[in-house]
mmCIF file of C-alpha atoms in Angstrom:
data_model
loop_
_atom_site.group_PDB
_atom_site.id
_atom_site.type_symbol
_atom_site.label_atom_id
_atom_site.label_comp_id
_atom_site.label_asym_id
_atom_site.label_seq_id
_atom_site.Cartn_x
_atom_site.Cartn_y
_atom_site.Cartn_z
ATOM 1 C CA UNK A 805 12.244 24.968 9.099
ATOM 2 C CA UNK A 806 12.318 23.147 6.041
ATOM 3 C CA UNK A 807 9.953 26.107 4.225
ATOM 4 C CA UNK A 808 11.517 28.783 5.789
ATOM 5 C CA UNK A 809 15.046 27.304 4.182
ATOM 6 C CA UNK A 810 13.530 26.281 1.323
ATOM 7 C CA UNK A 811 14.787 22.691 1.584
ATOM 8 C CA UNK A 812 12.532 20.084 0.612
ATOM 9 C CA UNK A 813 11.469 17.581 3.296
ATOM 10 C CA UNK A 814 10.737 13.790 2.769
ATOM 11 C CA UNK A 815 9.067 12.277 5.562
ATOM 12 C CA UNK A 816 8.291 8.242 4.991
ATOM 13 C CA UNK A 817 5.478 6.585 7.762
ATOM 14 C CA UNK A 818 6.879 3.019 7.408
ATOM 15 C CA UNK A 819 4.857 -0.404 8.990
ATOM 16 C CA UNK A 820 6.717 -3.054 9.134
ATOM 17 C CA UNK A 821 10.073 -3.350 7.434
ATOM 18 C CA UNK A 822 10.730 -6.881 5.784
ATOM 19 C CA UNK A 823 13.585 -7.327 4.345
ATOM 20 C CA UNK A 824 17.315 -9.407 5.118
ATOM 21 C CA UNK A 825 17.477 -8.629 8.815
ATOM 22 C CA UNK A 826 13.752 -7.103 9.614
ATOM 23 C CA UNK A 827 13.713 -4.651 12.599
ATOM 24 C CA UNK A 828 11.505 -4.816 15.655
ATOM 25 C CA UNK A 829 8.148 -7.047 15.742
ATOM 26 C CA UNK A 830 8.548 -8.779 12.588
ATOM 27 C CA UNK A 831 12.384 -9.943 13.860
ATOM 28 C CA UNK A 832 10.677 -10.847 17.287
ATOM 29 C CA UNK A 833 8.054 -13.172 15.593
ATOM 30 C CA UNK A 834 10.486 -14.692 13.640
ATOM 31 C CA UNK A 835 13.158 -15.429 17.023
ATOM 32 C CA UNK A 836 9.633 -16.611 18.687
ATOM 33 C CA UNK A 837 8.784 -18.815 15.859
ATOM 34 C CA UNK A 838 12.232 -20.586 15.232
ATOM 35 C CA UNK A 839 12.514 -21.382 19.362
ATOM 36 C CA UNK A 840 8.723 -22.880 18.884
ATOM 37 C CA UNK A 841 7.417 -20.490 21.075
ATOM 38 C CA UNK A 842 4.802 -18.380 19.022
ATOM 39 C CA UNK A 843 0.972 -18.959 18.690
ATOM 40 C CA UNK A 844 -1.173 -16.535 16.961
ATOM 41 C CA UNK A 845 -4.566 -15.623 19.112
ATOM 42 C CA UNK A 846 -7.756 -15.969 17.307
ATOM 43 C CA UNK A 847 -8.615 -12.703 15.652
ATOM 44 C CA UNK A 848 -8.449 -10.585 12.496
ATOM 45 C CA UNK A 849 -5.271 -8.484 13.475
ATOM 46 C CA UNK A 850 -4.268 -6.983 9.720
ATOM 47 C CA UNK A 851 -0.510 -5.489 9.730
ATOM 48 C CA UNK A 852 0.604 -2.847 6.534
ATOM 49 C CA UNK A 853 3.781 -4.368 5.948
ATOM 50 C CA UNK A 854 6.705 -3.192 3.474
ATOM 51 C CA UNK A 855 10.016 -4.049 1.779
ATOM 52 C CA UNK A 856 13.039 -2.328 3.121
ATOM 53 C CA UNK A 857 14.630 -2.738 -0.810
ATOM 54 C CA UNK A 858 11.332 -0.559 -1.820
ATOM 55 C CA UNK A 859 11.959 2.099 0.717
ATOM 56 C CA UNK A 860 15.321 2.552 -0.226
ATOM 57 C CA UNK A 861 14.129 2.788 -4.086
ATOM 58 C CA UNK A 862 12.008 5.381 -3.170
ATOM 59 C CA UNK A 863 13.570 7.765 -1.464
ATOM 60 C CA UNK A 864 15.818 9.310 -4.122
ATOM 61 C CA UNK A 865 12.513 10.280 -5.822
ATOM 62 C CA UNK A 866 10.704 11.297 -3.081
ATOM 63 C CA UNK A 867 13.808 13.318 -1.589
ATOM 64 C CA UNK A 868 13.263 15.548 -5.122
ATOM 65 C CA UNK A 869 9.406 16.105 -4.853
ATOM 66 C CA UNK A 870 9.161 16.309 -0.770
ATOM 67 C CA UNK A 871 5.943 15.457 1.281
ATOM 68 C CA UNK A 872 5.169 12.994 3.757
ATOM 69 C CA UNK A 873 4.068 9.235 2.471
ATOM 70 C CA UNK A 874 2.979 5.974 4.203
ATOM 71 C CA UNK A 875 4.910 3.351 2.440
ATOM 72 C CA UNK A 876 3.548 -0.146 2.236
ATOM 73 C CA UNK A 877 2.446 -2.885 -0.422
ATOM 74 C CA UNK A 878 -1.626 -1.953 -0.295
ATOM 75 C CA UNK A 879 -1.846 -5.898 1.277
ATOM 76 C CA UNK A 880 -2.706 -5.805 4.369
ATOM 77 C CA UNK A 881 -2.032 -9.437 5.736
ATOM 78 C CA UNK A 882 -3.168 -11.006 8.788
ATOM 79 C CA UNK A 883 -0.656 -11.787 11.628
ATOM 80 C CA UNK A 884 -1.756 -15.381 11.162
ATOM 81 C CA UNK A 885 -0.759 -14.836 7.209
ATOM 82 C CA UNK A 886 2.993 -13.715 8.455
ATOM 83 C CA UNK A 887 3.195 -15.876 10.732
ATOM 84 C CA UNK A 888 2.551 -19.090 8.519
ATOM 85 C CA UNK A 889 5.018 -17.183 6.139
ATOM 86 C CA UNK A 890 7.283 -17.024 8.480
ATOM 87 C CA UNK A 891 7.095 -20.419 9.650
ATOM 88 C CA UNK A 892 7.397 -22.074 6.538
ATOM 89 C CA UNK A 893 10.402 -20.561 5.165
ATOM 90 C CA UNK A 894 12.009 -21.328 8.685
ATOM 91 C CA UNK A 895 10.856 -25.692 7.751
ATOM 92 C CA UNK A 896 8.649 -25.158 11.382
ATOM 93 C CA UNK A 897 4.879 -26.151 11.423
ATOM 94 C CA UNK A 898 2.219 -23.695 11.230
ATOM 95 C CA UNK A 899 1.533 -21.684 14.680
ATOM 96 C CA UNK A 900 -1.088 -23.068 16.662
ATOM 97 C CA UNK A 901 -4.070 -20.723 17.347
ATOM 98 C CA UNK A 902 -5.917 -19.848 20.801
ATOM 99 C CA UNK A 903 -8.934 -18.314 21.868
ATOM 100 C CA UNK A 904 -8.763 -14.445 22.217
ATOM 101 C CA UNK A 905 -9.783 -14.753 25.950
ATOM 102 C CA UNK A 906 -6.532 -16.798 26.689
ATOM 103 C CA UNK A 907 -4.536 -14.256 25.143
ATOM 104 C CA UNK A 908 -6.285 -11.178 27.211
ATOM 105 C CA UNK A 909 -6.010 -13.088 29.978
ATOM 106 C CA UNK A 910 -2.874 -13.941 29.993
ATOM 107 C CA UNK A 911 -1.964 -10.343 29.044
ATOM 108 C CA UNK A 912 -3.470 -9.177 32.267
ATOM 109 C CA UNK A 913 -1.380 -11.229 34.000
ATOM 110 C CA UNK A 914 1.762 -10.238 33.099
ATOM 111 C CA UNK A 915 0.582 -6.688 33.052
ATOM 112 C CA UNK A 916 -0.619 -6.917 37.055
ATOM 113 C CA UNK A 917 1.882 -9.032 38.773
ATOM 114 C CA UNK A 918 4.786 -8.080 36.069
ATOM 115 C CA UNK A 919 6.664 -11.175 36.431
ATOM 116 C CA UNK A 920 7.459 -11.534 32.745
ATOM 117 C CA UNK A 921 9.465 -9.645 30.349
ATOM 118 C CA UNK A 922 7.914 -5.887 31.152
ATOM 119 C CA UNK A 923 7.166 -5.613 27.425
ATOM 120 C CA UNK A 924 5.423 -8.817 26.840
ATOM 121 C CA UNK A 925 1.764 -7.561 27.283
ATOM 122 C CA UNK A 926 2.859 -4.784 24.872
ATOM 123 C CA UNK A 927 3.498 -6.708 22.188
ATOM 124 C CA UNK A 928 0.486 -8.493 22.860
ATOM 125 C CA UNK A 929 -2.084 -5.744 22.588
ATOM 126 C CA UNK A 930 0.578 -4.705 19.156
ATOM 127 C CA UNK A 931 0.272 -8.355 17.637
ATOM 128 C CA UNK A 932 -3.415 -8.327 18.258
ATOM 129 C CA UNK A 933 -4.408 -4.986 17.048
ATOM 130 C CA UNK A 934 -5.031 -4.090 13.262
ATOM 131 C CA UNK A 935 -2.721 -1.484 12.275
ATOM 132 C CA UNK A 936 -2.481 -0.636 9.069
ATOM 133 C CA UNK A 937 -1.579 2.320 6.136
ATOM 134 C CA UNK A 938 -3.237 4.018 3.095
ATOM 135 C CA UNK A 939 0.007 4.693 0.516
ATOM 136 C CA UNK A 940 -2.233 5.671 -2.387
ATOM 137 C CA UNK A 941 -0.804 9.463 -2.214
ATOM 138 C CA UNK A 942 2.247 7.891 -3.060
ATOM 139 C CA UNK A 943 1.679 5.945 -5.604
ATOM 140 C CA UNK A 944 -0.123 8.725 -6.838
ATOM 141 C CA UNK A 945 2.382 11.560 -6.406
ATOM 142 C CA UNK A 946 5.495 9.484 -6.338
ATOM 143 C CA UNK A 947 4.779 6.259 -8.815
ATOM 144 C CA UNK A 948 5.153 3.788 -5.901
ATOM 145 C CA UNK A 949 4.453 0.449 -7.010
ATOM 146 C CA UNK A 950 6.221 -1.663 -4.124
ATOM 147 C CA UNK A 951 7.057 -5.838 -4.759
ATOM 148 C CA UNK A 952 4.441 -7.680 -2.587
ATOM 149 C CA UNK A 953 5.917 -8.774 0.730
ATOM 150 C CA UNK A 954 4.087 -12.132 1.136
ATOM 151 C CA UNK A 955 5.568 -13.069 -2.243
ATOM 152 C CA UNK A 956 8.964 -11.114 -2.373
ATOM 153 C CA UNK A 957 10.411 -11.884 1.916
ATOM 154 C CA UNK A 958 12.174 -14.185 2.348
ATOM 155 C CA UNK A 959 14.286 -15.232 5.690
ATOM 156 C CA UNK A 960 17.879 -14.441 5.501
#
């Protein structure tokens, strides 16, 4: 549509959003994590992670050249890494880890007999599960050179 009208499109693939009031996963660890309730499971689960202030910054340029970008800050942390982040801005002590199997297990669980929140083992297999972005065609294309988040978020 956008060719055929000759309007240029700007489509931005965005992780996680940190920022004042982060959306989504990162705002559910953080509720988890101030109640006490959060424990990281042993793994190497990476996350792209960006700043909302970037985004907007960027979008006036990219809205001019068009294309679709993955936006993040080229670190990928470790949910263990956001997590401590998050836990000391918030004065809490650091999560406490368990073993992988506990955290299949009791993902299982809550999947089979469903007596928990229906999303829980969801967010599980998400928190668990490296997921992360390659931005370099925008910082090639666009000049996108983003604040790092594990320096730059900080809890409203």
């Amino acid at each position: 549509w956008c060719a055929r009208q000759r309007v240029k499109c700007l489509i931005v693939r965005l992780p996680l959003l940190a920022g004042k009031y982060p959306p989504g996963n990162l705002a559910s660890m953080i509720n988890v994590i101030k109640r006490g309730y959060y424990f990281n499971v042993l793994g190497d689960a990476r996350k792209s992670v960006v700043m909302a202030e970037d985004v907007a910054k960027i979008i006036p340029k990219g809205a001019e050249i068009g294309g679709t970008y993955n936006l993040t800050d080229s670190y990928h942390p470790s949910v263990k890494e956001l997590s401590e982040l998050i836990a000391k801005q918030l004065g809490k002590s650091k999560p406490k880890t368990l073993p992988k199997w506990i955290g299949n297990f009791f993902s299982l669980i809550v999947k089979k007999f469903s007596f928990l929140e229906s999303g829980t083992g969801y967010k599980f297999i998400k928190l668990t599960s490296t997921l992360t972005f390659d931005d370099s065609k925008a910082r090639e294309l666009l000049g996108w050179s983003p604040k790092r988040v594990l320096v730059h978020f900080k809890i409203r």
